[in-house]
Amino acid sequence: LPDGVNISKEARSAISRAASVFVLYATSCANNFAMKGKRKTLNAGDVLSAMEEMEFQRFVVPLKESLEVYRREQKGKKEARKDKDKKADSEEQDKSREEENDDDDERMEEEEQNDEEEVDN
């Protein structure tokens, strides 16, 4: 809101109720598009189609832009998670190799001791 604008509690309540009704109506319209597509899950295309059907075309472009930003963010998060998992896997493999090498070294030492004992006998 612009500076200096005051809203009464009644006005806040009315805006909140209007927003709830709008969301329910938009959801209902989007659900109709999903049902036409024989789907139970609403997708972004359903919501965009609902906005056009409800004659809120002016929201379609900003919604598409917001959707693209959201998808880029999610893709970035997914790639970061993937990189983190790869790094963790690599570290685990390195640790496993070190443990195997330690085990191999211990076995070799035991074999050398056994060989020395056999020579002594």
GROMACS .gro file of N, CA and C in nm:
model
  363
    1LEU      N    1   0.083  -0.119   0.000
    1LEU     CA    2   0.000   0.000   0.000
    1LEU      C    3   0.087   0.125   0.000
    2PRO      N    4   0.039   0.230  -0.060
    2PRO     CA    5   0.114   0.356  -0.057
    2PRO      C    6   0.125   0.409   0.086
    3ASP      N    7   0.227   0.491   0.109
    3ASP     CA    8   0.244   0.553   0.239
    3ASP      C    9   0.124   0.639   0.273
    4GLY      N   10   0.088   0.639   0.401
    4GLY     CA   11  -0.021   0.723   0.448
    4GLY      C   12  -0.159   0.663   0.429
    5VAL      N   13  -0.169   0.542   0.376
    5VAL     CA   14  -0.299   0.478   0.358
    5VAL      C   15  -0.330   0.394   0.481
    6ASN      N   16  -0.444   0.421   0.540
    6ASN     CA   17  -0.489   0.345   0.656
    6ASN      C   18  -0.610   0.262   0.616
    7ILE      N   19  -0.618   0.142   0.669
    7ILE     CA   20  -0.729   0.053   0.637
    7ILE      C   21  -0.794   0.011   0.769
    8SER      N   22  -0.924   0.024   0.775
    8SER     CA   23  -0.995  -0.016   0.896
    8SER      C   24  -0.998  -0.167   0.908
    9LYS      N   25  -1.030  -0.215   1.027
    9LYS     CA   26  -1.039  -0.359   1.049
    9LYS      C   27  -1.149  -0.419   0.962
   10GLU      N   28  -1.260  -0.346   0.947
   10GLU     CA   29  -1.370  -0.396   0.864
   10GLU      C   30  -1.326  -0.409   0.718
   11ALA      N   31  -1.251  -0.310   0.670
   11ALA     CA   32  -1.203  -0.314   0.531
   11ALA      C   33  -1.106  -0.430   0.513
   12ARG      N   34  -1.017  -0.452   0.611
   12ARG     CA   35  -0.924  -0.566   0.603
   12ARG      C   36  -1.001  -0.696   0.596
   13SER      N   37  -1.103  -0.707   0.678
   13SER     CA   38  -1.185  -0.828   0.680
   13SER      C   39  -1.256  -0.847   0.546
   14ALA      N   40  -1.310  -0.739   0.491
   14ALA     CA   41  -1.380  -0.747   0.362
   14ALA      C   42  -1.284  -0.788   0.251
   15ILE      N   43  -1.163  -0.732   0.250
   15ILE     CA   44  -1.063  -0.767   0.149
   15ILE      C   45  -1.023  -0.912   0.163
   16SER      N   46  -1.005  -0.956   0.286
   16SER     CA   47  -0.968  -1.095   0.311
   16SER      C   48  -1.076  -1.191   0.260
   17ARG      N   49  -1.201  -1.159   0.289
   17ARG     CA   50  -1.311  -1.244   0.241
   17ARG      C   51  -1.320  -1.243   0.088
   18ALA      N   52  -1.302  -1.126   0.030
   18ALA     CA   53  -1.307  -1.115  -0.116
   18ALA      C   54  -1.195  -1.199  -0.179
   19ALA      N   55  -1.076  -1.194  -0.118
   19ALA     CA   56  -0.963  -1.273  -0.169
   19ALA      C   57  -0.994  -1.422  -0.158
   20SER      N   58  -1.053  -1.463  -0.048
   20SER     CA   59  -1.089  -1.604  -0.030
   20SER      C   60  -1.190  -1.649  -0.135
   21VAL      N   61  -1.292  -1.566  -0.159
   21VAL     CA   62  -1.393  -1.600  -0.259
   21VAL      C   63  -1.330  -1.607  -0.398
   22PHE      N   64  -1.241  -1.515  -0.429
   22PHE     CA   65  -1.173  -1.513  -0.558
   22PHE      C   66  -1.092  -1.642  -0.576
   23VAL      N   67  -1.017  -1.682  -0.474
   23VAL     CA   68  -0.935  -1.802  -0.482
   23VAL      C   69  -1.024  -1.925  -0.500
   24LEU      N   70  -1.133  -1.932  -0.427
   24LEU     CA   71  -1.224  -2.046  -0.441
   24LEU      C   72  -1.285  -2.052  -0.582
   25TYR      N   73  -1.324  -1.936  -0.634
   25TYR     CA   74  -1.382  -1.931  -0.768
   25TYR      C   75  -1.277  -1.971  -0.873
   26ALA      N   76  -1.157  -1.917  -0.859
   26ALA     CA   77  -1.050  -1.951  -0.953
   26ALA      C   78  -1.018  -2.101  -0.946
   27THR      N   79  -1.017  -2.155  -0.826
   27THR     CA   80  -0.991  -2.299  -0.810
   27THR      C   81  -1.100  -2.382  -0.875
   28SER      N   82  -1.225  -2.340  -0.857
   28SER     CA   83  -1.337  -2.412  -0.918
   28SER      C   84  -1.327  -2.410  -1.071
   29CYS      N   85  -1.296  -2.293  -1.126
   29CYS     CA   86  -1.282  -2.283  -1.273
   29CYS      C   87  -1.164  -2.367  -1.322
   30ALA      N   88  -1.053  -2.361  -1.251
   30ALA     CA   89  -0.935  -2.441  -1.289
   30ALA      C   90  -0.966  -2.590  -1.278
   31ASN      N   91  -1.042  -2.627  -1.177
   31ASN     CA   92  -1.081  -2.768  -1.161
   31ASN      C   93  -1.163  -2.815  -1.280
   32ASN      N   94  -1.248  -2.729  -1.332
   32ASN     CA   95  -1.327  -2.765  -1.451
   32ASN      C   96  -1.236  -2.797  -1.570
   33PHE      N   97  -1.129  -2.720  -1.585
   33PHE     CA   98  -1.035  -2.747  -1.694
   33PHE      C   99  -0.961  -2.880  -1.671
   34ALA      N  100  -0.928  -2.908  -1.546
   34ALA     CA  101  -0.862  -3.035  -1.515
   34ALA      C  102  -0.956  -3.151  -1.544
   35MET      N  103  -1.082  -3.137  -1.506
   35MET     CA  104  -1.179  -3.245  -1.529
   35MET      C  105  -1.200  -3.267  -1.679
   36LYS      N  106  -1.201  -3.158  -1.757
   36LYS     CA  107  -1.213  -3.172  -1.903
   36LYS      C  108  -1.095  -3.251  -1.958
   37GLY      N  109  -0.980  -3.235  -1.895
   37GLY     CA  110  -0.860  -3.309  -1.936
   37GLY      C  111  -0.850  -3.446  -1.870
   38LYS      N  112  -0.958  -3.486  -1.799
   38LYS     CA  113  -0.964  -3.615  -1.730
   38LYS      C  114  -0.849  -3.631  -1.630
   39ARG      N  115  -0.824  -3.522  -1.557
   39ARG     CA  116  -0.721  -3.522  -1.453
   39ARG      C  117  -0.784  -3.479  -1.322
   40LYS      N  118  -0.723  -3.523  -1.213
   40LYS     CA  119  -0.770  -3.482  -1.081
   40LYS      C  120  -0.681  -3.374  -1.022
   41THR      N  121  -0.564  -3.356  -1.079
   41THR     CA  122  -0.468  -3.259  -1.027
   41THR      C  123  -0.469  -3.133  -1.113
   42LEU      N  124  -0.483  -3.019  -1.045
   42LEU     CA  125  -0.478  -2.891  -1.116
   42LEU      C  126  -0.333  -2.860  -1.151
   43ASN      N  127  -0.311  -2.800  -1.267
   43ASN     CA  128  -0.176  -2.756  -1.301
   43ASN      C  129  -0.180  -2.608  -1.337
   44ALA      N  130  -0.064  -2.551  -1.363
   44ALA     CA  131  -0.054  -2.408  -1.392
   44ALA      C  132  -0.137  -2.370  -1.514
   45GLY      N  133  -0.140  -2.456  -1.615
   45GLY     CA  134  -0.218  -2.427  -1.735
   45GLY      C  135  -0.367  -2.415  -1.704
   46ASP      N  136  -0.414  -2.498  -1.610
   46ASP     CA  137  -0.554  -2.490  -1.570
   46ASP      C  138  -0.585  -2.355  -1.506
   47VAL      N  139  -0.494  -2.309  -1.421
   47VAL     CA  140  -0.514  -2.180  -1.353
   47VAL      C  141  -0.512  -2.066  -1.454
   48LEU      N  142  -0.418  -2.071  -1.547
   48LEU     CA  143  -0.411  -1.967  -1.649
   48LEU      C  144  -0.537  -1.966  -1.736
   49SER      N  145  -0.584  -2.082  -1.773
   49SER     CA  146  -0.707  -2.091  -1.852
   49SER      C  147  -0.826  -2.039  -1.772
   50ALA      N  148  -0.828  -2.068  -1.643
   50ALA     CA  149  -0.935  -2.019  -1.556
   50ALA      C  150  -0.935  -1.867  -1.550
   51MET      N  151  -0.816  -1.807  -1.542
   51MET     CA  152  -0.807  -1.660  -1.538
   51MET      C  153  -0.867  -1.599  -1.664
   52GLU      N  154  -0.839  -1.661  -1.779
   52GLU     CA  155  -0.895  -1.610  -1.904
   52GLU      C  156  -1.047  -1.628  -1.907
   53GLU      N  157  -1.093  -1.744  -1.861
   53GLU     CA  158  -1.237  -1.769  -1.860
   53GLU      C  159  -1.309  -1.673  -1.765
   54MET      N  160  -1.245  -1.638  -1.655
   54MET     CA  161  -1.304  -1.547  -1.557
   54MET      C  162  -1.290  -1.401  -1.602
   55GLU      N  163  -1.232  -1.381  -1.720
   55GLU     CA  164  -1.210  -1.249  -1.778
   55GLU      C  165  -1.110  -1.166  -1.697
   56PHE      N  166  -1.007  -1.233  -1.650
   56PHE     CA  167  -0.895  -1.166  -1.582
   56PHE      C  168  -0.769  -1.184  -1.667
   57GLN      N  169  -0.781  -1.154  -1.796
   57GLN     CA  170  -0.669  -1.170  -1.888
   57GLN      C  171  -0.547  -1.088  -1.846
   58ARG      N  172  -0.570  -0.977  -1.781
   58ARG     CA  173  -0.458  -0.891  -1.742
   58ARG      C  174  -0.367  -0.959  -1.640
   59PHE      N  175  -0.415  -1.066  -1.576
   59PHE     CA  176  -0.332  -1.139  -1.480
   59PHE      C  177  -0.250  -1.250  -1.545
   60VAL      N  178  -0.286  -1.287  -1.666
   60VAL     CA  179  -0.222  -1.402  -1.730
   60VAL      C  180  -0.072  -1.378  -1.752
   61VAL      N  181  -0.034  -1.265  -1.808
   61VAL     CA  182   0.108  -1.238  -1.835
   61VAL      C  183   0.189  -1.233  -1.706
   62PRO      N  184   0.144  -1.156  -1.604
   62PRO     CA  185   0.222  -1.155  -1.478
   62PRO      C  186   0.230  -1.294  -1.413
   63LEU      N  187   0.123  -1.371  -1.423
   63LEU     CA  188   0.125  -1.507  -1.367
   63LEU      C  189   0.225  -1.595  -1.441
   64LYS      N  190   0.229  -1.584  -1.573
   64LYS     CA  191   0.325  -1.662  -1.652
   64LYS      C  192   0.468  -1.625  -1.615
   65GLU      N  193   0.492  -1.494  -1.598
   65GLU     CA  194   0.626  -1.448  -1.560
   65GLU      C  195   0.664  -1.502  -1.422
   66SER      N  196   0.571  -1.495  -1.329
   66SER     CA  197   0.597  -1.547  -1.194
   66SER      C  198   0.622  -1.698  -1.197
   67LEU      N  199   0.547  -1.766  -1.280
   67LEU     CA  200   0.565  -1.911  -1.293
   67LEU      C  201   0.703  -1.944  -1.347
   68GLU      N  202   0.749  -1.870  -1.445
   68GLU     CA  203   0.883  -1.893  -1.501
   68GLU      C  204   0.990  -1.869  -1.396
   69VAL      N  205   0.976  -1.761  -1.318
   69VAL     CA  206   1.073  -1.732  -1.212
   69VAL      C  207   1.073  -1.847  -1.111
   70TYR      N  208   0.955  -1.893  -1.073
   70TYR     CA  209   0.944  -2.003  -0.977
   70TYR      C  210   1.011  -2.129  -1.032
   71ARG      N  211   0.985  -2.161  -1.157
   71ARG     CA  212   1.044  -2.281  -1.217
   71ARG      C  213   1.196  -2.273  -1.224
   72ARG      N  214   1.248  -2.154  -1.257
   72ARG     CA  215   1.395  -2.136  -1.259
   72ARG      C  216   1.453  -2.156  -1.119
   73GLU      N  217   1.387  -2.100  -1.018
   73GLU     CA  218   1.434  -2.116  -0.881
   73GLU      C  219   1.434  -2.263  -0.840
   74GLN      N  220   1.326  -2.332  -0.874
   74GLN     CA  221   1.316  -2.473  -0.838
   74GLN      C  222   1.423  -2.556  -0.910
   75LYS      N  223   1.448  -2.523  -1.035
   75LYS     CA  224   1.550  -2.593  -1.112
   75LYS      C  225   1.687  -2.570  -1.050
   76GLY      N  226   1.714  -2.445  -1.009
   76GLY     CA  227   1.840  -2.413  -0.944
   76GLY      C  228   1.856  -2.488  -0.813
   77LYS      N  229   1.749  -2.495  -0.735
   77LYS     CA  230   1.753  -2.569  -0.608
   77LYS      C  231   1.778  -2.716  -0.633
   78LYS      N  232   1.711  -2.770  -0.735
   78LYS     CA  233   1.726  -2.912  -0.767
   78LYS      C  234   1.868  -2.943  -0.810
   79GLU      N  235   1.926  -2.856  -0.893
   79GLU     CA  236   2.064  -2.876  -0.937
   79GLU      C  237   2.161  -2.863  -0.821
   80ALA      N  238   2.135  -2.768  -0.731
   80ALA     CA  239   2.222  -2.751  -0.614
   80ALA      C  240   2.216  -2.875  -0.525
   81ARG      N  241   2.095  -2.929  -0.508
   81ARG     CA  242   2.078  -3.051  -0.428
   81ARG      C  243   2.151  -3.167  -0.493
   82LYS      N  244   2.140  -3.176  -0.626
   82LYS     CA  245   2.205  -3.283  -0.701
   82LYS      C  246   2.357  -3.273  -0.686
   83ASP      N  247   2.410  -3.151  -0.697
   83ASP     CA  248   2.554  -3.130  -0.680
   83ASP      C  249   2.598  -3.166  -0.539
   84LYS      N  250   2.517  -3.129  -0.442
   84LYS     CA  251   2.549  -3.160  -0.301
   84LYS      C  252   2.551  -3.311  -0.280
   85ASP      N  253   2.450  -3.380  -0.337
   85ASP     CA  254   2.444  -3.526  -0.325
   85ASP      C  255   2.564  -3.592  -0.392
   86LYS      N  256   2.602  -3.541  -0.510
   86LYS     CA  257   2.719  -3.597  -0.580
   86LYS      C  258   2.844  -3.580  -0.496
   87LYS      N  259   2.858  -3.462  -0.436
   87LYS     CA  260   2.975  -3.434  -0.353
   87LYS      C  261   2.976  -3.527  -0.232
   88ALA      N  262   2.860  -3.546  -0.169
   88ALA     CA  263   2.851  -3.635  -0.053
   88ALA      C  264   2.885  -3.778  -0.093
   89ASP      N  265   2.832  -3.822  -0.209
   89ASP     CA  266   2.862  -3.957  -0.256
   89ASP      C  267   3.011  -3.974  -0.283
   90SER      N  268   3.071  -3.873  -0.344
   90SER     CA  269   3.214  -3.877  -0.373
   90SER      C  270   3.296  -3.885  -0.245
   91GLU      N  271   3.255  -3.806  -0.145
   91GLU     CA  272   3.326  -3.810  -0.017
   91GLU      C  273   3.311  -3.946   0.051
   92GLU      N  274   3.191  -4.006   0.041
   92GLU     CA  275   3.169  -4.139   0.098
   92GLU      C  276   3.256  -4.242   0.028
   93GLN      N  277   3.266  -4.232  -0.105
   93GLN     CA  278   3.348  -4.326  -0.179
   93GLN      C  279   3.494  -4.310  -0.139
   94ASP      N  280   3.540  -4.186  -0.125
   94ASP     CA  281   3.678  -4.163  -0.083
   94ASP      C  282   3.702  -4.222   0.056
   95LYS      N  283   3.608  -4.204   0.144
   95LYS     CA  284   3.620  -4.256   0.280
   95LYS      C  285   3.624  -4.409   0.278
   96SER      N  286   3.537  -4.467   0.194
   96SER     CA  287   3.533  -4.613   0.182
   96SER      C  288   3.666  -4.665   0.128
   97ARG      N  289   3.720  -4.596   0.030
   97ARG     CA  290   3.850  -4.637  -0.026
   97ARG      C  291   3.959  -4.630   0.080
   98GLU      N  292   3.957  -4.522   0.159
   98GLU     CA  293   4.056  -4.509   0.265
   98GLU      C  294   4.043  -4.623   0.366
   99GLU      N  295   3.919  -4.656   0.402
   99GLU     CA  296   3.897  -4.766   0.496
   99GLU      C  297   3.944  -4.898   0.437
  100GLU      N  298   3.916  -4.919   0.307
  100GLU     CA  299   3.961  -5.042   0.242
  100GLU      C  300   4.113  -5.049   0.241
  101ASN      N  301   4.176  -4.936   0.210
  101ASN     CA  302   4.322  -4.932   0.211
  101ASN      C  303   4.376  -4.960   0.350
  102ASP      N  304   4.313  -4.904   0.452
  102ASP     CA  305   4.355  -4.930   0.590
  102ASP      C  306   4.340  -5.078   0.623
  103ASP      N  307   4.227  -5.138   0.580
  103ASP     CA  308   4.204  -5.280   0.604
  103ASP      C  309   4.310  -5.364   0.531
  104ASP      N  310   4.340  -5.326   0.406
  104ASP     CA  311   4.442  -5.396   0.329
  104ASP      C  312   4.578  -5.387   0.398
  105ASP      N  313   4.611  -5.268   0.448
  105ASP     CA  314   4.738  -5.249   0.518
  105ASP      C  315   4.745  -5.336   0.643
  106GLU      N  316   4.635  -5.344   0.717
  106GLU     CA  317   4.631  -5.426   0.837
  106GLU      C  318   4.649  -5.574   0.802
  107ARG      N  319   4.581  -5.618   0.696
  107ARG     CA  320   4.593  -5.757   0.653
  107ARG      C  321   4.736  -5.789   0.612
  108MET      N  322   4.796  -5.696   0.539
  108MET     CA  323   4.935  -5.719   0.494
  108MET      C  324   5.029  -5.727   0.615
  109GLU      N  325   5.008  -5.642   0.714
  109GLU     CA  326   5.091  -5.646   0.834
  109GLU      C  327   5.073  -5.779   0.907
  110GLU      N  328   4.948  -5.826   0.917
  110GLU     CA  329   4.922  -5.955   0.982
  110GLU      C  330   4.989  -6.068   0.906
  111GLU      N  331   4.979  -6.063   0.772
  111GLU     CA  332   5.042  -6.168   0.691
  111GLU      C  333   5.194  -6.166   0.709
  112GLU      N  334   5.251  -6.046   0.714
  112GLU     CA  335   5.396  -6.035   0.734
  112GLU      C  336   5.435  -6.092   0.870
  113GLN      N  337   5.356  -6.065   0.972
  113GLN     CA  338   5.384  -6.118   1.106
  113GLN      C  339   5.372  -6.270   1.106
  114ASN      N  340   5.267  -6.320   1.036
  114ASN     CA  341   5.250  -6.464   1.029
  114ASN      C  342   5.368  -6.529   0.953
  115ASP      N  343   5.413  -6.464   0.846
  115ASP     CA  344   5.527  -6.514   0.769
  115ASP      C  345   5.652  -6.517   0.856
  116GLU      N  346   5.672  -6.411   0.936
  116GLU     CA  347   5.789  -6.405   1.024
  116GLU      C  348   5.783  -6.514   1.129
  117GLU      N  349   5.663  -6.540   1.184
  117GLU     CA  350   5.648  -6.646   1.284
  117GLU      C  351   5.676  -6.781   1.223
  118GLU      N  352   5.633  -6.804   1.099
  118GLU     CA  353   5.658  -6.931   1.032
  118GLU      C  354   5.808  -6.950   1.008
  119VAL      N  355   5.874  -6.842   0.972
  119VAL     CA  356   6.019  -6.849   0.948
  119VAL      C  357   6.090  -6.881   1.078
  120ASP      N  358   6.047  -6.822   1.188
  120ASP     CA  359   6.107  -6.845   1.318
  120ASP      C  360   6.085  -6.991   1.362
  121ASN      N  361   5.974  -7.050   1.324
  121ASN     CA  362   5.944  -7.186   1.364
  121ASN      C  363   6.020  -7.280   1.275
   0.00000   0.00000   0.00000
